[in-house]
Coordinates of C-alpha atoms in Angstrom, one line a residue:
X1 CA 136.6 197.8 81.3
X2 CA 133.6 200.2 81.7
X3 CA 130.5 199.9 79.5
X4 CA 130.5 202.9 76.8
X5 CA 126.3 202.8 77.0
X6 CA 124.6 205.6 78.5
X7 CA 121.2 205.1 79.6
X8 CA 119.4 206.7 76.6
X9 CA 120.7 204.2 74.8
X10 CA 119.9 201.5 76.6
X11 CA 116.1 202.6 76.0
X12 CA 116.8 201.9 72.8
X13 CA 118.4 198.9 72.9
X14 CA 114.9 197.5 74.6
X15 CA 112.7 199.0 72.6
X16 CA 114.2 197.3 69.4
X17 CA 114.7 194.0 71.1
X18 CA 110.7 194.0 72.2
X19 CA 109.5 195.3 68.5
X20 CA 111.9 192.8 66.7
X21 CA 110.7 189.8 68.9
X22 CA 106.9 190.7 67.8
X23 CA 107.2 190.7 64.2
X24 CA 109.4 187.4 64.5
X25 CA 106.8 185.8 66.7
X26 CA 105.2 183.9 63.9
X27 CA 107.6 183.6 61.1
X28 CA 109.5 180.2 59.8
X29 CA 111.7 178.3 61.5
X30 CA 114.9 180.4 60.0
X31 CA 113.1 183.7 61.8
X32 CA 112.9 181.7 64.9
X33 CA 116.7 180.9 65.1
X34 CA 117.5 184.2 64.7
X35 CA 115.3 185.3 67.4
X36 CA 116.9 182.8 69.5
X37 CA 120.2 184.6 68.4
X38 CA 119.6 187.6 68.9
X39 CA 118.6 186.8 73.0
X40 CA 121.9 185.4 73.4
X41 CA 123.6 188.6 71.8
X42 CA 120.5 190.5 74.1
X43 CA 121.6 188.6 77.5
X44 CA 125.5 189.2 76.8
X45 CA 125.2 192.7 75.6
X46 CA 123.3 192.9 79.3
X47 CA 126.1 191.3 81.4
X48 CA 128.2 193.9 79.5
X49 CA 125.9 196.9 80.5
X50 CA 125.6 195.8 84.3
X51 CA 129.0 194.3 85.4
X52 CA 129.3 192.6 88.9
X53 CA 131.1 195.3 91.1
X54 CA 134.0 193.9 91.8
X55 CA 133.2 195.0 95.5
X56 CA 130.8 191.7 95.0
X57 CA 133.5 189.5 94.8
X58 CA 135.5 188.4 97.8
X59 CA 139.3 187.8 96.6
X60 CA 140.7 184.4 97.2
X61 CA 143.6 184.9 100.2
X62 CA 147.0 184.8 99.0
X63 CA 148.9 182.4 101.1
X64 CA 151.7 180.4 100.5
X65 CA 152.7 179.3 97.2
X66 CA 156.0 176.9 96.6
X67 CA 158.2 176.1 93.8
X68 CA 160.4 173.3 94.3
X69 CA 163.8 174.0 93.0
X70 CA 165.5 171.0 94.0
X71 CA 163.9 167.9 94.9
X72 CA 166.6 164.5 96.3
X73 CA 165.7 161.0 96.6
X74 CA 163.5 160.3 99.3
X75 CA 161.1 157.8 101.0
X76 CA 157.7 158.1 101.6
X77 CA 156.5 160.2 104.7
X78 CA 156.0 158.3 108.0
X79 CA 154.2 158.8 111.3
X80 CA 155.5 158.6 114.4
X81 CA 152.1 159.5 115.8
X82 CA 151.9 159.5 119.8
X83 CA 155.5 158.8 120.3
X84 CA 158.9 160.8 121.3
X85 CA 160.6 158.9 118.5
X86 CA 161.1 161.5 115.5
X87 CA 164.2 161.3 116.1
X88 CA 164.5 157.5 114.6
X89 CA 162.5 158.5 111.9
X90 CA 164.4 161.5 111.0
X91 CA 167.6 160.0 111.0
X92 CA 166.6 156.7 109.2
X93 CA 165.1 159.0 106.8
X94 CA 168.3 160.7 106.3
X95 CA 169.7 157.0 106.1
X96 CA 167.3 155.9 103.5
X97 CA 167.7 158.6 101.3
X98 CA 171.7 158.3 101.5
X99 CA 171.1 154.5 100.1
X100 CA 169.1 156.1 97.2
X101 CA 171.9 158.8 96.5
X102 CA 174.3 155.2 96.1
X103 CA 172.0 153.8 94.1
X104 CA 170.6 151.3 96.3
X105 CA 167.1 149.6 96.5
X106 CA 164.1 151.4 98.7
X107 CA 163.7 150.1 101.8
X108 CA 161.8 151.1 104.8
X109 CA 163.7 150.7 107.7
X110 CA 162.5 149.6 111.8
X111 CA 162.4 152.7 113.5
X112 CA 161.2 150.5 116.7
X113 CA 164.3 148.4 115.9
X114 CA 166.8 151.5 116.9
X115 CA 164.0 152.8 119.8
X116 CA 164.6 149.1 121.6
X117 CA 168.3 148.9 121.8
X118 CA 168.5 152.8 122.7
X119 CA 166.0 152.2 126.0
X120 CA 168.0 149.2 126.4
X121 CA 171.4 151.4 126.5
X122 CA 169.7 154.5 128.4
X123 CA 168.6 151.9 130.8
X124 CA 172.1 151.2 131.5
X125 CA 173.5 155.1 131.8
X126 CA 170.6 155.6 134.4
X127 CA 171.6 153.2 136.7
X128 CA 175.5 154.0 136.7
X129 CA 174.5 157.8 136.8
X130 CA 172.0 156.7 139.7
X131 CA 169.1 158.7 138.1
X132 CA 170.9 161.6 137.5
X133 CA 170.7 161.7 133.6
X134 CA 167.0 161.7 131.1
X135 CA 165.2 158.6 130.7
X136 CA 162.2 159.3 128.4
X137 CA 161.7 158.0 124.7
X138 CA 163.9 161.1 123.2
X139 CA 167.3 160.7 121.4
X140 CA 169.2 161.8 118.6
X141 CA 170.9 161.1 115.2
X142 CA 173.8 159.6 116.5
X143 CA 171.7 157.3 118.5
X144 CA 170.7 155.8 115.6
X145 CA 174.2 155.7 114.1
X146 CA 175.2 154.4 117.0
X147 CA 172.8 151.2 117.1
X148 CA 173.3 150.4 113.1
X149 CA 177.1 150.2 114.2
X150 CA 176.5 148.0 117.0
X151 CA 173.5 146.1 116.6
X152 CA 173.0 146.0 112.6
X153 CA 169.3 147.2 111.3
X154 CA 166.3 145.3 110.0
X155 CA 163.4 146.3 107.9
X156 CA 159.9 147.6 109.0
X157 CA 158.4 144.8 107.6
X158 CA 160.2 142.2 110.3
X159 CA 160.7 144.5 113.2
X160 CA 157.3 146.5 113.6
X161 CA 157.1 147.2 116.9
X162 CA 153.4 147.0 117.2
X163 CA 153.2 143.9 120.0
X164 CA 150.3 145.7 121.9
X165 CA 147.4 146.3 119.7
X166 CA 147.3 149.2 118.1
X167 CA 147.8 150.1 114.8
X168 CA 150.1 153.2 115.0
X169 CA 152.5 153.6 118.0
X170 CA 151.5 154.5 121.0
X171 CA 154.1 154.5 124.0
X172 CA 153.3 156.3 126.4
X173 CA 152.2 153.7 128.8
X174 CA 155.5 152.1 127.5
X175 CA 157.5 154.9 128.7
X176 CA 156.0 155.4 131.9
X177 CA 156.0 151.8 132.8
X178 CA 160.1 151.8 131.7
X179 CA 160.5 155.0 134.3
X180 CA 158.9 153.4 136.8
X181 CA 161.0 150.0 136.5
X182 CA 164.5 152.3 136.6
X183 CA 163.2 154.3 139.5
X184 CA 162.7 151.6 141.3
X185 CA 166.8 150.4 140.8
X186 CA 168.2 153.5 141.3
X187 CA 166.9 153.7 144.6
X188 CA 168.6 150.8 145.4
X189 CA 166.1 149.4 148.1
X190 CA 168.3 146.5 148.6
X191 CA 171.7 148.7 149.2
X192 CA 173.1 146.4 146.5
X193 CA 171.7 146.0 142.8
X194 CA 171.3 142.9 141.5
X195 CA 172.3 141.6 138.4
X196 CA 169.3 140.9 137.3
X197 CA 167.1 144.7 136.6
X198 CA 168.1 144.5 132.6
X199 CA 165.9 141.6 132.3
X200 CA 163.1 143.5 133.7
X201 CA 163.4 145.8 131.2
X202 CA 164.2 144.4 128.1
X203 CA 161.1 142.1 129.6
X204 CA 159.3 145.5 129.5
X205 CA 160.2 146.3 125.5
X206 CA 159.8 143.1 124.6
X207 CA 156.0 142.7 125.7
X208 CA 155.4 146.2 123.9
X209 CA 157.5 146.1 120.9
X210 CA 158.5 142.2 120.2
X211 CA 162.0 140.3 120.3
X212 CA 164.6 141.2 118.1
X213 CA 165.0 138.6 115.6
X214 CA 168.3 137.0 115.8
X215 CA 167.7 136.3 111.7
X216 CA 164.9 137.1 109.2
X217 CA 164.1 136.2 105.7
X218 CA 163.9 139.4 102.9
X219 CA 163.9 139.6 99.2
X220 CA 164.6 135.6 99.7
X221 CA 167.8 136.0 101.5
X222 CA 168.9 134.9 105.3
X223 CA 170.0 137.6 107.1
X224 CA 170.8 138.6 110.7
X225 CA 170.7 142.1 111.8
X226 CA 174.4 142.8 111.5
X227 CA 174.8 141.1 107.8
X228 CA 171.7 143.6 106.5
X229 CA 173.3 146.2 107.4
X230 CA 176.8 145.5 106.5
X231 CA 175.3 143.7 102.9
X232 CA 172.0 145.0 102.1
X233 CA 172.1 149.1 103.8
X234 CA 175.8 149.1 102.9
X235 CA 176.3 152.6 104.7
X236 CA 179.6 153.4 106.5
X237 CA 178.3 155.2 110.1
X238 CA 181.5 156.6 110.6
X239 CA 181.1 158.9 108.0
X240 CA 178.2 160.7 109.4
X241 CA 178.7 163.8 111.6
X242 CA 176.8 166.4 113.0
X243 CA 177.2 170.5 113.2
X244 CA 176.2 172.9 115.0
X245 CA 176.4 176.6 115.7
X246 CA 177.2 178.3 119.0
X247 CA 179.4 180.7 120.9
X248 CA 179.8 179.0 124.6
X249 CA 182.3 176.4 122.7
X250 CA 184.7 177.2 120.4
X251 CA 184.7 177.4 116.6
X252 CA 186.2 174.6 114.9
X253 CA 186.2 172.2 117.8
X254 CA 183.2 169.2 119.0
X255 CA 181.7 169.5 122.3
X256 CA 179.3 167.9 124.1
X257 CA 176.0 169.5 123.3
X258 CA 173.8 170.0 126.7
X259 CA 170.8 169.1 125.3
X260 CA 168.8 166.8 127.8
X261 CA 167.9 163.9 124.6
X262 CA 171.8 163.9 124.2
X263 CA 171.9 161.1 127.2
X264 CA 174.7 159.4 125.8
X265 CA 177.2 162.6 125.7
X266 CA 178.0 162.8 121.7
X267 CA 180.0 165.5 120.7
X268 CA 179.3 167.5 117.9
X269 CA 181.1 169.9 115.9
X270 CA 181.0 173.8 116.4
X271 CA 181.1 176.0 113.2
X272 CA 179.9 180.0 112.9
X273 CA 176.2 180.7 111.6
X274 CA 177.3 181.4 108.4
X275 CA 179.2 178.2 107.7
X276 CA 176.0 175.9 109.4
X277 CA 173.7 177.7 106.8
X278 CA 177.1 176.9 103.8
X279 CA 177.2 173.5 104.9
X280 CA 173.5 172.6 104.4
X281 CA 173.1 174.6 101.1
X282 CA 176.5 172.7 100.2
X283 CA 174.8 169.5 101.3
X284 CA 171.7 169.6 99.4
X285 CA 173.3 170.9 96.3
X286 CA 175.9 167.9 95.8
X287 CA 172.6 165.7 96.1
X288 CA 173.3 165.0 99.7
X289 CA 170.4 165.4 102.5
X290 CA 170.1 166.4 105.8
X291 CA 168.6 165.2 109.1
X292 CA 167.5 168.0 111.0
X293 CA 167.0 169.3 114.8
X294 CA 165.3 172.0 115.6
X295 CA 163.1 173.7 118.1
X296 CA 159.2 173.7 116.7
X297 CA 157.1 175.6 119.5
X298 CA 157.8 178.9 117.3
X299 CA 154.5 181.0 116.5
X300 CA 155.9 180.7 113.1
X301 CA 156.4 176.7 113.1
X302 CA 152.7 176.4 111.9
X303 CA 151.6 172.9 112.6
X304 CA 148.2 173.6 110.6
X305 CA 147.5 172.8 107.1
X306 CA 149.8 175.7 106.2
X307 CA 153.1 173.9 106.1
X308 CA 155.4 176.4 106.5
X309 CA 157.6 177.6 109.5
X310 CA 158.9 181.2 109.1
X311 CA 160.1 183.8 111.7
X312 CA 157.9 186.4 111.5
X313 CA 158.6 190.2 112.5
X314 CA 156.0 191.2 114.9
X315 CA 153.6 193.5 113.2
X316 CA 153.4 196.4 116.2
X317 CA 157.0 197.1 115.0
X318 CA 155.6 198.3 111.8
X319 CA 152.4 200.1 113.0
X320 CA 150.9 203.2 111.8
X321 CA 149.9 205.4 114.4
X322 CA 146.0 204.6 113.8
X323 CA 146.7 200.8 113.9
X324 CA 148.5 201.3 116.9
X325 CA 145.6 203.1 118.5
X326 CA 143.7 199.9 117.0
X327 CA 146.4 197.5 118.7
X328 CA 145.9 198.8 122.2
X329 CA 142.5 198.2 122.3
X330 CA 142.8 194.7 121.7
X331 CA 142.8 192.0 125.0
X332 CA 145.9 190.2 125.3
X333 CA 144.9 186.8 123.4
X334 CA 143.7 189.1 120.2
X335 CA 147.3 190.6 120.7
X336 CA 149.2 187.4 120.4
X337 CA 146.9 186.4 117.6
X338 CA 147.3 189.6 115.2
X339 CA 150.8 189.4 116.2
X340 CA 151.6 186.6 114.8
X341 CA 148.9 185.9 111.8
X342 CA 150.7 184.4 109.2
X343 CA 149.1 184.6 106.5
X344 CA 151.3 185.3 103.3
X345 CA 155.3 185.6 102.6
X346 CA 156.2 188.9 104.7
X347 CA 159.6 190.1 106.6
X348 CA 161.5 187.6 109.0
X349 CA 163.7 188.2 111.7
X350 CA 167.2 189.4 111.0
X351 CA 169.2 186.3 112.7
X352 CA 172.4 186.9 113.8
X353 CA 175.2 184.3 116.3
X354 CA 174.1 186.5 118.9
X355 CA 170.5 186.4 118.9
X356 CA 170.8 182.6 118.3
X357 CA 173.1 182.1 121.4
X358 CA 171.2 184.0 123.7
X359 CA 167.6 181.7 122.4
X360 CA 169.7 179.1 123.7
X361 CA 171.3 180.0 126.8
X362 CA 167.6 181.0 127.7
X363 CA 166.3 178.1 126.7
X364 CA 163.9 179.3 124.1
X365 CA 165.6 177.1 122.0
X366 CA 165.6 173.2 122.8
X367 CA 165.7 169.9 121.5
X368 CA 162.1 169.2 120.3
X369 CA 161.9 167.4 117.1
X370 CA 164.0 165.6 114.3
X371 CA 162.8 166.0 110.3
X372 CA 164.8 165.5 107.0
X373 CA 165.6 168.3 105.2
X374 CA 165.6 167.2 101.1
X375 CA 165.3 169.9 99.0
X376 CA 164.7 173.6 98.0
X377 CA 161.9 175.9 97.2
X378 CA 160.9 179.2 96.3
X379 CA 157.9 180.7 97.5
X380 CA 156.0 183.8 95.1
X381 CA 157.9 186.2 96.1
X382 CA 161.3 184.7 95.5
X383 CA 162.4 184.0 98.9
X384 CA 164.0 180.3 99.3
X385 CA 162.9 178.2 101.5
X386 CA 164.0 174.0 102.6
X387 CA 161.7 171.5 102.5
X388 CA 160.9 169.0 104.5
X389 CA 160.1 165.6 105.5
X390 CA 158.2 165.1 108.9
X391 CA 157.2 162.2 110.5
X392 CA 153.4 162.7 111.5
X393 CA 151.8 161.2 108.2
X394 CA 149.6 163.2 105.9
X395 CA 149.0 165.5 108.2
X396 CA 148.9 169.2 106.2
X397 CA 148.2 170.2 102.6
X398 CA 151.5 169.1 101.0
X399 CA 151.0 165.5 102.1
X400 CA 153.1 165.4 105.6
X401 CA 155.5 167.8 104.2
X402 CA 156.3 171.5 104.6
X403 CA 158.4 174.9 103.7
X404 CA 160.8 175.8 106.4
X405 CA 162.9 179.7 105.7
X406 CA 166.2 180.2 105.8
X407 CA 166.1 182.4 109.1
X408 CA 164.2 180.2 110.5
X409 CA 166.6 176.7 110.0
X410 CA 169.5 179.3 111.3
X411 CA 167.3 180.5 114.1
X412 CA 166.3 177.3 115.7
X413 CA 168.5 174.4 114.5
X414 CA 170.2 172.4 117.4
X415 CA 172.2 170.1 114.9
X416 CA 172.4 168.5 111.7
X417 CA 173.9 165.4 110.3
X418 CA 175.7 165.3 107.2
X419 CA 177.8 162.8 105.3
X420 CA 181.4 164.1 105.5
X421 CA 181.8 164.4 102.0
X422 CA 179.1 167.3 101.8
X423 CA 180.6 169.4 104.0
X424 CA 182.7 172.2 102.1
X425 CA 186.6 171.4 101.6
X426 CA 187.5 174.7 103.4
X427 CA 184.9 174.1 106.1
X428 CA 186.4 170.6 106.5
X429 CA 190.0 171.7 106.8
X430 CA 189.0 173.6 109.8
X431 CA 187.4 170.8 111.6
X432 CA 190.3 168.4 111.0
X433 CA 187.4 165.9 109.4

């Protein structure tokens, strides 16, 4: 609000101030209180008279702001840290959380545990497909369905996969050293392999991440791999699928998805855009979570201490004629940089099947990185967003999580996994799940 004084008055104002403050000067004590009153009503009647211009006063940006809306049972965040494994903590994630949803005890479970018998089983598909398939620490959910199933599951705390001195994992002297060990069979120097190359390997994961215990000790009970899971995890694998959403398959069927991390050839089932998006807002509202994969090397996936991955519209389609004048004077990398400054909740992307299908066929879209998708937000504006788990520690402003949009999740998802029961009734009926 402006100040009403005009400048005469002001005068005046200092004039009386000076005249009272001399004949108070050497009164009692009671004259010398009010004197001192009077300078504080003096002092805020100036702030009043000469506001700070609020030119002075730089806002605060705007940013991001969340309101979670629905939060689901979850462990703490992880890190993978220099490793090709998100994919094991993703999915045990997902795994952990669905033995909170049955009331179960927290537990942390050995991602290295499910990275050793997937090498081990990958080692094995290279050799029969004579090098023509990936071998490289990447995977997928149903990797680690696949290895609870078969081999059983342990906790961190007996399997922790840290035989070679560091404190975080670190593998990729690990995975070049593996490489280099099935190279060297599939070539087949010998014009006959022996039977003998799998205990060079599991030699190999053995030195880097320790044997697999045949029994441990935990919570003061014996167990062996296969009774912890089956007794303690209690989780039925075969009631885990995963979804997707393209047009080079048919709807309502499974296909292989050609995704180079999907080295063991699981099929997953095909539904339309709409019905992926359904099945994860199904999901989360019937308190059931979802593991995630998703393409991250997006210019709105921001890895920074923003948290959030959005798919911005590029601002020169929205350009003023003097911006645009602006625009074209700028180099190339100032280009890419204005383009995409997110900064603030602003327009996405329109996604449609379409645009989706032809990100993949052009391999914009690939199989980067698995997270755990737990609950929903809002951000200022209204918009609703998922949030997420990651697996690379505290690494942002929300502690290691973030804020992923809609369009984006339906933009650059390769699959989910979901517990069969969260799937829509309808949806299921089509799939013959």
């Amino acid at each position: 609000m402006p100040c009403c004084l005009d400048s005469s008055c002001e005068k005046f104002l200092f004039r009386g101030t000076i005249n009272f403050l001399y004949l108070t000067e050497n009164y009692s004590l009671t004259a010398v209180i009010m004197r001192k009153l009077f300078l504080f009503a003096l002092l805020f009647t100036i702030v009043a008279v000469f506001p700070v211009s609020s030119q002075d006063v730089k806002p605060e940006p705007e940013g991001f702001r969340f309101t979670d809306e629905l939060i689901l049972p979850a462990t703490p965040v992880k890190n993978q840290h220099r490793t090709g494994t998100c994919w094991a903590f993703s999915t045990l994630s997902f795994f952990e959380s669905e033995m909170l949803r049955l009331k179960k005890p927290v537990v942390d479970l050995s991602e290295m545990f499910v990275v050793y018998h997937t090498y081990s089983e990958k080692a094995d598909k290279y050799v029969r497909m004579q090098g023509n398939t990936n071998f490289a620490g990447g995977g997928a959910c149903h990797d680690v369905a696949h290895v609870i199933r078969q081999y059983g599951i342990v906790p961190e705390e007996v399997y922790k996969g840290l035989q070679y001195g560091e404190e975080k994992h670190v593998h990729g002297e690990m995975d070049a050293m593996l490489k280099e060990q099935m190279d060297a069979v599939v070539k087949n120097p010998n014009r006959k392999i022996s039977p003998v190359w799998r205990e060079t390997v599991l030699s190999t994961l053995e030195a880097y991440l320790g044997k697999i215990p045949a029994r441990f000790d935990y919570n003061g009970k014996s167990y062996s791999p296969q009774s912890f899971s089956r007794e303690f995890v209690g989780l039925n694998m075969d009631d885990y699928v995963e979804i997707t959403s393209f047009t080079h398959h048919p709807f309502y069927t499974s296909f292989v998805l050609e995704v180079p991390d999907n080295w063991s050839w699981d099929r997953v089932y095909n539904v339309p855009l709409s019905e992926l998006e359904e099945i994860i807002d199904h999901s989360l509202r019937s308190g059931y979570t979802v593991a995630w994969a998703a393409d991250i090397s997006e210019k709105g996936f921001l890895t920074s201490n923003k948290g959030v991955a959005v798919v911005p519209v590029k601002k020169t389609e929205d350009m003023t004629n003097a911006e645009i004048l602006r625009w074209e004077k700028l180099s190339d990398r100032e280009k890419e940089e204005e383009t995409y400054r997110i900064d603030k909740p602003g327009p996405e992307l329109e996604i449609t099947q379409e645009l989706r299908q032809i990100e993949f066929d052009s391999q914009q879209t690939t199989d980067d990185h698995g997270m755990h998708i737990f609950g929903l937000a809002k951000d200022q504006t209204g918009k609703i967003y998922y949030k997420v788990k990651n697996s690379w520690g505290d690494y942002n402003k929300f502690g290691g999580y973030f804020y992923v949009s809609k369009a984006y999740v339906n933009y650059k998802t390769t699959s989910v996994m979901v517990h069969k029961d969260a799937i829509p009734v309808s949806i299921r009926v089509k799939l013959g799940i």
